[in-house]
Coordinates of C-alpha atoms and ligand atoms in Angstrom, one line a residue:
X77 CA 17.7 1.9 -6.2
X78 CA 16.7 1.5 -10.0
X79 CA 13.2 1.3 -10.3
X80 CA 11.0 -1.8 -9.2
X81 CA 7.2 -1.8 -8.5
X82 CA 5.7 -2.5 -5.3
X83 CA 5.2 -5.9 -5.1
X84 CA 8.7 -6.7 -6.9
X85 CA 9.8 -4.8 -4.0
X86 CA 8.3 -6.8 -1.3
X87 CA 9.0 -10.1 -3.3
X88 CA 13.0 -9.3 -3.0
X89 CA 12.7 -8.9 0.4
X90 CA 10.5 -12.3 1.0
X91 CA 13.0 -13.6 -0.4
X92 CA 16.3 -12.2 1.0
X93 CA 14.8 -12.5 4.7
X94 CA 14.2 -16.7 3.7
X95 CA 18.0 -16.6 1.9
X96 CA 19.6 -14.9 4.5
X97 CA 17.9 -16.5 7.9
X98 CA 15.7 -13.6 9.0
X99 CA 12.2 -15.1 8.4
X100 CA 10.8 -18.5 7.5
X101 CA 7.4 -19.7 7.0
X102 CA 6.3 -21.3 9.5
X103 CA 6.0 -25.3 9.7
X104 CA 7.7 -25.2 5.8
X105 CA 7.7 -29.2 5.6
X106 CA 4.2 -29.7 6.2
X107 CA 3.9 -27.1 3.6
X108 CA 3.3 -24.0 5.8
X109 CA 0.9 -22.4 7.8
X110 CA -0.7 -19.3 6.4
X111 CA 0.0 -16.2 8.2
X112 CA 2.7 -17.5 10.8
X113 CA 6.6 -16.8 10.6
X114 CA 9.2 -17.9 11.7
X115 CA 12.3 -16.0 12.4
X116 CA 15.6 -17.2 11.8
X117 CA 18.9 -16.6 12.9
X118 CA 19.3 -12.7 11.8
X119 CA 15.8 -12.4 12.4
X120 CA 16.0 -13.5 16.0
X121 CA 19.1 -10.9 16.3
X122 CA 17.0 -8.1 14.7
X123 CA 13.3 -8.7 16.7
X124 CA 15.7 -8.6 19.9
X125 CA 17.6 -5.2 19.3
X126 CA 13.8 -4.1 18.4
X127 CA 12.7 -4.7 21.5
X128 CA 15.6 -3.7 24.0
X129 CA 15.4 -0.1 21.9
X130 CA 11.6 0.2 22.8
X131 CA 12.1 -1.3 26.3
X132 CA 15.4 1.2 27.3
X133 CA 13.0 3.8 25.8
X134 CA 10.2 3.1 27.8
X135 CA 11.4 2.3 30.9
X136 CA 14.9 2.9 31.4
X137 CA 14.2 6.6 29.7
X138 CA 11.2 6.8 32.0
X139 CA 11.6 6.9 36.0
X140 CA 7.4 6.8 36.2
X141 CA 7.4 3.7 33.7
X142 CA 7.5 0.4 35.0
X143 CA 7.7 -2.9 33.5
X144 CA 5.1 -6.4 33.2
X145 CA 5.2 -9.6 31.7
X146 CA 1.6 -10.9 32.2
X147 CA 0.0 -13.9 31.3
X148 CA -1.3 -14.7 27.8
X149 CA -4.6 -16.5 29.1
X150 CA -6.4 -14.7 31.7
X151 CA -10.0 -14.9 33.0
X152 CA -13.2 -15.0 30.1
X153 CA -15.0 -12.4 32.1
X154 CA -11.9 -9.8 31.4
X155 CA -12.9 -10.2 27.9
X156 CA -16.6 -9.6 28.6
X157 CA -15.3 -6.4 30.7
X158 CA -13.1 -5.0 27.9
X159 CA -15.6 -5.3 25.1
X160 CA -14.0 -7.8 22.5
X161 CA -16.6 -10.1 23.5
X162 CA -19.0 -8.2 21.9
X163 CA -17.2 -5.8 20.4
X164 CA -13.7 -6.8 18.5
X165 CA -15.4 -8.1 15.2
X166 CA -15.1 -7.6 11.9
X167 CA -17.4 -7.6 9.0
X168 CA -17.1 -10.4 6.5
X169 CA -18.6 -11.1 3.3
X170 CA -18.4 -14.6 1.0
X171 CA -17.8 -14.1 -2.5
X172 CA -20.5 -16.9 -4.0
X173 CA -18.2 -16.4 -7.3
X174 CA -14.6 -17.3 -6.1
X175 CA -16.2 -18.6 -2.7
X176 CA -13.2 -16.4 -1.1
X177 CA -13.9 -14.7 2.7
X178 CA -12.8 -11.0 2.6
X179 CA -13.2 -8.0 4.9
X180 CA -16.5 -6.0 3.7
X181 CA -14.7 -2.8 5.0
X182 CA -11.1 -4.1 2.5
X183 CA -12.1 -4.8 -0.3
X184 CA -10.5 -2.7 -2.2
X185 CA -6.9 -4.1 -0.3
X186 CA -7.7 -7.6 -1.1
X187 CA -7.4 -10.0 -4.3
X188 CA -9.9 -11.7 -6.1
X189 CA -9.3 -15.6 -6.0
X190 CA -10.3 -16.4 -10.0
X191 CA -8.8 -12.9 -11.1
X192 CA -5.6 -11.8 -9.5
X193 CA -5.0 -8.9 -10.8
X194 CA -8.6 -7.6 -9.6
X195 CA -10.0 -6.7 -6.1
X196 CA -13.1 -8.4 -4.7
X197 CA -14.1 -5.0 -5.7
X198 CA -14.0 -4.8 -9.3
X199 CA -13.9 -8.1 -10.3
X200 CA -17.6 -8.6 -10.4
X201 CA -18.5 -11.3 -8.1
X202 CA -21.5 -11.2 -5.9
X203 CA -21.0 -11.0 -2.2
X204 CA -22.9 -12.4 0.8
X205 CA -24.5 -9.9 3.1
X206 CA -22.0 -8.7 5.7
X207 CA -22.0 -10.7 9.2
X208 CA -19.8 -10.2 12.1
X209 CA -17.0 -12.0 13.0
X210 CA -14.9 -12.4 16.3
X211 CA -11.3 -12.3 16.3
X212 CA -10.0 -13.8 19.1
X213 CA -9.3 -17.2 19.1
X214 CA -10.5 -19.4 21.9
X215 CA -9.3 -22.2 23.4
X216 CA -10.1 -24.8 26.5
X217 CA -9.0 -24.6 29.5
X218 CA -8.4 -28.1 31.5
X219 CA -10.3 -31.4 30.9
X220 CA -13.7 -30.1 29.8
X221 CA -14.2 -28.5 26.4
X222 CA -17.4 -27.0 27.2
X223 CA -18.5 -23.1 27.5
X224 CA -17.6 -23.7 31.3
X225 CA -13.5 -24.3 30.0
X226 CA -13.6 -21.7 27.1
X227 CA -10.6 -18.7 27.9
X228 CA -9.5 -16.6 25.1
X229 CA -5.7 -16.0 23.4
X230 CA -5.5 -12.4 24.1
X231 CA -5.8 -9.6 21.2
X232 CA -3.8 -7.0 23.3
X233 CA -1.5 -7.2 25.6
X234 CA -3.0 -4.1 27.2
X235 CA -5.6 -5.6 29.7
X236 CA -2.7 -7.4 31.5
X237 CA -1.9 -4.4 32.2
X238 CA -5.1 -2.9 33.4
X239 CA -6.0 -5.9 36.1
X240 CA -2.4 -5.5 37.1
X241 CA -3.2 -1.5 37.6
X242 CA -3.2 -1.7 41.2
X243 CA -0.5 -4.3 41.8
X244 CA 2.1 -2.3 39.8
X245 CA 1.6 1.2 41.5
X246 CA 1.4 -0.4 44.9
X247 CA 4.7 -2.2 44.3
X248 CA 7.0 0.2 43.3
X249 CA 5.2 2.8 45.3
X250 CA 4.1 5.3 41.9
X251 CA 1.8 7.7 41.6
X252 CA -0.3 9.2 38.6
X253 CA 1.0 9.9 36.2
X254 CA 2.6 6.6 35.6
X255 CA 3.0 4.0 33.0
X256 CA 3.4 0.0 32.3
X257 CA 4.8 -1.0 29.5
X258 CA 5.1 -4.6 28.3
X259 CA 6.0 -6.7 25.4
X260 CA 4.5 -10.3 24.2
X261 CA 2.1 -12.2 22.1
X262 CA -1.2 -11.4 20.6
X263 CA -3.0 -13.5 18.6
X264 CA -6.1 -12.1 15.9
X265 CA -7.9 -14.4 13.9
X266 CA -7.5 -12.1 11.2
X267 CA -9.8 -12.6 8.2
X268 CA -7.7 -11.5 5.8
X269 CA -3.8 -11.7 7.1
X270 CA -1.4 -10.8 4.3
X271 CA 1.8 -8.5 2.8
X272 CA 3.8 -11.1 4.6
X273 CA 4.4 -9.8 8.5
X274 CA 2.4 -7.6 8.3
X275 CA -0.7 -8.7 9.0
X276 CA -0.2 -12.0 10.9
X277 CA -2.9 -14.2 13.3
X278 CA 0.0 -14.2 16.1
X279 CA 2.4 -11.7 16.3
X280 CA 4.1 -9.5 19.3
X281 CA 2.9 -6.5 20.9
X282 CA 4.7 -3.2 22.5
X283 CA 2.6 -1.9 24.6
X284 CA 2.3 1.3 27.5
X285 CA -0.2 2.7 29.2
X286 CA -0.2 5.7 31.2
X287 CA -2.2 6.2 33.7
X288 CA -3.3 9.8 34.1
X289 CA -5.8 12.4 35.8
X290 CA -8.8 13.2 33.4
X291 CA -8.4 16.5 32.2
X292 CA -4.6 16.0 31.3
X293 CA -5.5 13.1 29.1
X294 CA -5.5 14.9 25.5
X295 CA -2.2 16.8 26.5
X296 CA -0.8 13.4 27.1
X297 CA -1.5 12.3 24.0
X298 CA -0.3 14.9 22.2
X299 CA 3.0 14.5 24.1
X300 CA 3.2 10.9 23.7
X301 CA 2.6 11.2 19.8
X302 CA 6.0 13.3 19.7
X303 CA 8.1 10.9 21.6
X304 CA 6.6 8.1 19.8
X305 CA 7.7 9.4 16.6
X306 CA 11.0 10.1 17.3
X307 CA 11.8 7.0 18.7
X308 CA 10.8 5.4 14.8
X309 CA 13.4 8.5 13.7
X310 CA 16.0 7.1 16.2
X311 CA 15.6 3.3 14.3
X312 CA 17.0 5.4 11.2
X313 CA 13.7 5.2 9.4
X314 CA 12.6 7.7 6.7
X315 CA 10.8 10.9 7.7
X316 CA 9.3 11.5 4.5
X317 CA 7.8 8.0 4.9
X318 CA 6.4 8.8 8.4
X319 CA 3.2 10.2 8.7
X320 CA 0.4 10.5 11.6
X321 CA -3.2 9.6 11.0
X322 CA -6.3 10.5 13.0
X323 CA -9.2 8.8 13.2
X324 CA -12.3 9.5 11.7
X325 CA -15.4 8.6 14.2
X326 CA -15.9 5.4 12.3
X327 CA -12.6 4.0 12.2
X328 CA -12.4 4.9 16.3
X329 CA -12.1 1.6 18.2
X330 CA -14.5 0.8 20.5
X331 CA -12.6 1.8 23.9
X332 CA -11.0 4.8 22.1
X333 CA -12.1 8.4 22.8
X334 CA -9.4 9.4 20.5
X335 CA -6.8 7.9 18.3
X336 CA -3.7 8.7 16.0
X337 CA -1.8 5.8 13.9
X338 CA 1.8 6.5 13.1
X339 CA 2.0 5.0 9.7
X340 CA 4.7 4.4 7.1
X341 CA 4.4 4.4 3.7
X342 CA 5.1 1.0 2.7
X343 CA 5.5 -0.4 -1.4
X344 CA 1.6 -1.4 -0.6
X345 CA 0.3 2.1 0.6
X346 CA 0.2 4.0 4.0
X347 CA -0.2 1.8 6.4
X348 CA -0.6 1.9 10.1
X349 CA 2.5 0.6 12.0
X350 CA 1.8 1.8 15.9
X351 CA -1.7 3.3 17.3
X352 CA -1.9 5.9 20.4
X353 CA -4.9 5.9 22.4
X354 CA -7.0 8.1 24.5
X355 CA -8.8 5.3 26.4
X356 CA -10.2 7.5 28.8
X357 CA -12.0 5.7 31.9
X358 CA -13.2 3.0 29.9
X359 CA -11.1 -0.3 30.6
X360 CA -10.3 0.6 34.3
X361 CA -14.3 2.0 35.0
X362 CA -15.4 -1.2 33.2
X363 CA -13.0 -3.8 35.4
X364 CA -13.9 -1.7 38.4
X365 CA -18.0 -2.6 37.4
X366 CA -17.8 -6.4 36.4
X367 CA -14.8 -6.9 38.9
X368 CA -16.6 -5.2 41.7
X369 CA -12.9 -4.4 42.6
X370 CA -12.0 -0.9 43.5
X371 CA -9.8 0.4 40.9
X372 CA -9.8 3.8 41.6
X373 CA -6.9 6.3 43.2
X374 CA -7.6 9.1 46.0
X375 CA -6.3 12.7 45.2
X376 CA -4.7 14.3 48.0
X377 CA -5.8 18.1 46.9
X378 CA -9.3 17.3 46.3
X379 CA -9.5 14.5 49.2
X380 CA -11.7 12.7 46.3
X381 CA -11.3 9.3 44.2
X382 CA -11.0 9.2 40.5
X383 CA -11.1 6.5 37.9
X384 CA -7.7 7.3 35.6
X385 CA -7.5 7.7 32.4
X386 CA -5.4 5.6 29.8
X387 CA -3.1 6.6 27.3
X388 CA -1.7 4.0 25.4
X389 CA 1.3 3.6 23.0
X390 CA 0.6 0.5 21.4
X391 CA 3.2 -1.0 18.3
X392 CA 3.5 -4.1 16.7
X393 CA 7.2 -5.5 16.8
X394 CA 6.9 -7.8 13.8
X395 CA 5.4 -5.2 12.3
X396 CA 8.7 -2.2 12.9
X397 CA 10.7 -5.0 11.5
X398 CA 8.8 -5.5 8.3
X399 CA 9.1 -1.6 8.1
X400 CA 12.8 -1.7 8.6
X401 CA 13.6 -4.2 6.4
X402 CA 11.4 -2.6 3.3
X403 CA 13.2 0.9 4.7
X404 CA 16.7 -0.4 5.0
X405 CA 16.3 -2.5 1.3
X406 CA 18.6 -1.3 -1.3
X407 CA 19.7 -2.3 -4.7
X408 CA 23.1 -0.8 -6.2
X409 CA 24.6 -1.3 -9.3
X410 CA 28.0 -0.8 -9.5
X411 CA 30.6 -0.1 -12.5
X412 CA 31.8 -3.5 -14.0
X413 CA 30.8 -5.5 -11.6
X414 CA 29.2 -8.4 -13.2
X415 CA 27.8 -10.4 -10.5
X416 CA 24.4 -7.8 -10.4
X417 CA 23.4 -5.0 -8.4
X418 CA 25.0 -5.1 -4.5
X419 CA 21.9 -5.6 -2.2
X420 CA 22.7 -4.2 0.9
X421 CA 20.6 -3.6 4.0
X422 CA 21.4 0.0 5.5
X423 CA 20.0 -0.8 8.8
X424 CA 20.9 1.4 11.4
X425 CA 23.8 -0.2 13.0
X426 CA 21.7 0.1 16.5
X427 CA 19.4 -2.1 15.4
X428 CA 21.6 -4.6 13.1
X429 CA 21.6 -8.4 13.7
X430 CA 25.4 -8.5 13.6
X431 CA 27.2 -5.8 14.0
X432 CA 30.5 -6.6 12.2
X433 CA 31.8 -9.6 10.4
X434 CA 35.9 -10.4 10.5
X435 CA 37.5 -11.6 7.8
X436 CA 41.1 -13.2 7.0
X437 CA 42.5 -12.2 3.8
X438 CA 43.6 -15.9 3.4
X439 CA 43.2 -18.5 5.5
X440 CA 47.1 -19.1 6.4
X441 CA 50.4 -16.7 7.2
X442 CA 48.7 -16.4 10.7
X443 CA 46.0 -14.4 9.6
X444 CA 42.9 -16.6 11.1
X445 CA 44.8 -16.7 14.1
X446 CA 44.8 -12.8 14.5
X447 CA 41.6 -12.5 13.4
X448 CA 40.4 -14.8 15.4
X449 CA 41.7 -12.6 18.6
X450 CA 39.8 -9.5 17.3
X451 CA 36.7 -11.8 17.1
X452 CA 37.4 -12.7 21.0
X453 CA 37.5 -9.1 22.0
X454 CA 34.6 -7.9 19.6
X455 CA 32.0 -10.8 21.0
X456 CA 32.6 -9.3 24.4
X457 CA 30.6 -6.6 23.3
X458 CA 28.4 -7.3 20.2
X459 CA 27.1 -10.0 18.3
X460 CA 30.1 -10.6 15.5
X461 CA 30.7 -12.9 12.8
X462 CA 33.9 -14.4 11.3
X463 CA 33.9 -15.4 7.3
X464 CA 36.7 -17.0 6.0
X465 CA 35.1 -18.8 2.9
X466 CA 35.1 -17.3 -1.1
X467 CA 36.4 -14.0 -2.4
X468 CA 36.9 -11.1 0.0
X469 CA 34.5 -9.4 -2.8
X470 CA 31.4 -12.5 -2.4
X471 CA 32.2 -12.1 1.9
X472 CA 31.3 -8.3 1.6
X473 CA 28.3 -8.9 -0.1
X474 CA 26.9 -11.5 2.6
X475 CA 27.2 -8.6 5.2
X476 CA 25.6 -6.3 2.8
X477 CA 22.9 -8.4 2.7
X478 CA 22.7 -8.9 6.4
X479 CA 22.9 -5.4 7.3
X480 CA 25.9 -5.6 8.9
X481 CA 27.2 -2.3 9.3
X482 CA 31.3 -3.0 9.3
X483 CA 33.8 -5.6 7.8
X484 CA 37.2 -6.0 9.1
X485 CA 39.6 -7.3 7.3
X486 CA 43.0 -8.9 7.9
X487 CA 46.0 -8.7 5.8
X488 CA 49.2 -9.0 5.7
X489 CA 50.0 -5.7 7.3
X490 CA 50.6 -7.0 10.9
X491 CA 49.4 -4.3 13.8
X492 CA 46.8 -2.9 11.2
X493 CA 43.4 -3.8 9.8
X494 CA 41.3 -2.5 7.2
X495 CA 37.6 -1.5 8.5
X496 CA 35.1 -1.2 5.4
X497 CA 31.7 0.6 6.3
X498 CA 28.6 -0.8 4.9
X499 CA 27.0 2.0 2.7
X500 CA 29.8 4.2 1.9
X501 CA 32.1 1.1 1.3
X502 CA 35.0 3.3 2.2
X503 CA 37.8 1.8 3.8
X504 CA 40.0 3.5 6.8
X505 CA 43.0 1.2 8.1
X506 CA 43.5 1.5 11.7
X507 CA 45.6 0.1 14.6
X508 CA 44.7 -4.0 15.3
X509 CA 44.4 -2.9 19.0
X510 CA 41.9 -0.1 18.6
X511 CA 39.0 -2.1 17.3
X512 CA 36.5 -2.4 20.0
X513 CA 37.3 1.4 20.4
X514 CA 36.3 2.5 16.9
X515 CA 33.3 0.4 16.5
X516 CA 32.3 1.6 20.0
X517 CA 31.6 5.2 18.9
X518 CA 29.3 3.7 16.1
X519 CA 27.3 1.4 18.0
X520 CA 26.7 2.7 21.7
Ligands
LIG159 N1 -4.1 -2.3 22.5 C1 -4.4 -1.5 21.3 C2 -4.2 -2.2 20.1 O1 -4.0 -3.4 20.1 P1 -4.2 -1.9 17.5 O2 -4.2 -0.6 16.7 O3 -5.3 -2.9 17.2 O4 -4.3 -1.4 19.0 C3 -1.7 -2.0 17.7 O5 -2.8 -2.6 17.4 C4 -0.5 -2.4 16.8 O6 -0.4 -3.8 16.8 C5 -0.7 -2.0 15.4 O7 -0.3 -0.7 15.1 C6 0.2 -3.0 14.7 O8 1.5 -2.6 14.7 C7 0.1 -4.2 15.6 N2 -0.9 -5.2 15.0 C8 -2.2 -5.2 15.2 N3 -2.8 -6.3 14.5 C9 -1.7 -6.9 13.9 C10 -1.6 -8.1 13.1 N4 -2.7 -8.8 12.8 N5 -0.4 -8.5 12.7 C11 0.7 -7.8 13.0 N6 0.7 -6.7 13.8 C12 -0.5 -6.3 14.2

């Protein structure tokens, strides 16, 4: 790609996610609302394939992994139990010159409101001292809007889990080790949300949690971190842009006894895109305490109880998608073409919203009609498109732009089609009846 900085970077892609359907801002007409997306169309397509890979990897891949959906609001004292009450705060300081709110501990990630080009850091204004802030949102629960009625939007999905520890392994009859892994909302009242979806106030969660015996607990970890990685490899992402990070004692949360980040080097810097977790005892010892419910599990060689330990996997989907759109984003120019460079998307064709767009040379000698029968056979199997509309050129650069890994087209040639694929461009004509066949050994 010829050379852009950073933030042109992410503009183009702000801009080709709102062009192309994969990400609005939320409530537009009423002139937005900061920090919350929508996703469109391809968007939808793309946060979907996201999450099937991480589910079929969790649970499908895992015979000792089980699945939850639990509910967003759950009891105020699980909150007290986990620690956000007190605990999931962050500082925040006024500036008295800009009168902006920023994180004391970002400063140096944030932008001065009077001097954009500056951080809060350097631009010279004077800060209020540091208080704390909560970041969960809180709501009312039934008629009253008094203390009595407050219940929190959860932070993580993870303590659905937890109160559902014993429920699960009951159920479907596992044993330790085991893990839950679910999907859904969280929602942080972040102080300072920004780069787009990246740092939202709601956004989705994919999170497991594996239940194991103390003492196997940092092995665990270790192992998870590998299989974690691999499956951001298996999305097609960069290695050289895939890094783990470990936590300094500071920068530990406050149920963690250990931590690693995953992180990908975005246009904005290294950046954390999924956290692993050695929880220890703390979130089940702690429900077990304020619960006064016994959450622990007998162990048949030592004929004694023990509270587990947690390790959790814990990514943010909105967040893998930003990552595969700013890894996927490409800019190529091409010899006397003079409509501009060819954007195209090189998503991995797993993970593409559509996975192959039909298209009718012209739009009469019966050529809509047979493409028309490839598009019944293809839909069958994957989400397709059919373009009929502008030059055949203008319709392959729409599925560039969309990530979509193949373009059929049909001629005149009857019994044949071309097949063009996305980042080579290279075209192979093959049999009209073999399709679904070739495509298959791309996609499955
Ligand atoms: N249960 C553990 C937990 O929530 P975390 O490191 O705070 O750990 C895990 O969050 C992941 O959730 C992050 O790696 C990130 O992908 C995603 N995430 C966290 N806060 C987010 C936010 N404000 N906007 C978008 N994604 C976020």
């Amino acid at each position: 790609m010829a050379s852009v900085t950073s933030s042109e970077l992410m503009a183009k892609i702000v801009s080709l996610c709102k062009r192309r359907g994969f990400i609005f801002q939320s409530s537009e007409i009423y002139g937005g609302l900061n920090s919350c997306y929508d996703y469109g169309p391809l968007g939808a397509e793309l946060k979907n394939n996201l999450k099937q890979s991480w589910m079929n990897a969790m649970v499908r891949e895992h015979d000792n992994i089980e699945g939850l959906d639990s509910s967003i609001l759950m009891h105020p004292k699980i909150w007290e139990a986990s620690g956000h009450v007190a605990n999931f705060v962050d500082p925040l300081v006024d500036c008295k010159t800009c009168k902006g709110r920023f994180r004391a501990d970002q400063l140096e990630m944030a932008t001065c409101g009077l001097k954009p080009s500056k951080t809060p850091k350097t631009c010279g204004g004077e800060f209020t001292e540091a208080r704390s802030f909560n970041l969960m949102f809180k709501t009312f629960m039934g008629a009253l809007e008094d203390q009595s009625a407050v219940v929190y939007l959860r932070p993580e999905t993870a303590q659905g889990i937890y109160v559902n520890f014993l429920n699960v392994m009951s159920t479907s009859r596992q044993k330790i080790p085991f893990g839950i892994a679910q999907i859904g909302k969280a929602f942080r009242n972040e102080i300072t949300p920004g780069n787009f979806i990246f740092r939202t106030r709601e956004f989705e969660q994919m999170e497991m949690q594996y239940f194991v015996k103390p003492g196997q607990d940092e092995a665990e970890l270790e192992r998870w971190k590998e299989i974690r990685l691999k499956w951001h490899l298996d999305l097609g992402l960069k290695a050289n842009k895939l890094r783990f990070h470990q936590h300094g004692p500071k920068e530990l949360a406050h149920y963690a006894k250990a931590a690693f980040d995953i992180q990908y080097e975005f246009p904005f810097g290294w950046q954390e895109i999924e956290g692993l977790h050695n929880r220890s005892d703390f979130d089940l010892g702690n429900h077990q305490q304020a619960s006064s419910k016994k959450l622990g599990v007998f162990d048949e060689e030592t004929k004694s109880t023990y509270t587990p330990y947690i390790i959790e996997t814990s990514v943010g989907c909105d967040r893998v998608l930003l990552t595969t759109l700013v890894d996927a984003y490409d800019e190529e120019t091409m010899a006397g073409d003079d409509e501009g460079p060819r954007v195209v998307l090189r998503l991995s064709p797993k993970i593409a919203p559509v996975k192959a767009v039909v298209l009718p040379l012209m739009k009469k000698e019966g050529l809509p009609e047979r493409a028309e029968k490839i598009m019944a056979d293809l839909r069958k199997n994957w989400r397709v498109q059919y373009d009929e509309s502008g030059s055949i050129g203008k319709r392959y650069r729409r599925a560039d732009e969309a990530g979509t890994p193949f373009a059929i087209t049909v001629d005149q040639e009857a019994g044949t089609v071309t097949v063009r694929e996305r980042d080579s461009m290279k075209q192979e004509r093959i049999s009209e009846s073999n399709v679904v066949e070739y495509l298959r050994k791309f996609l499955n």
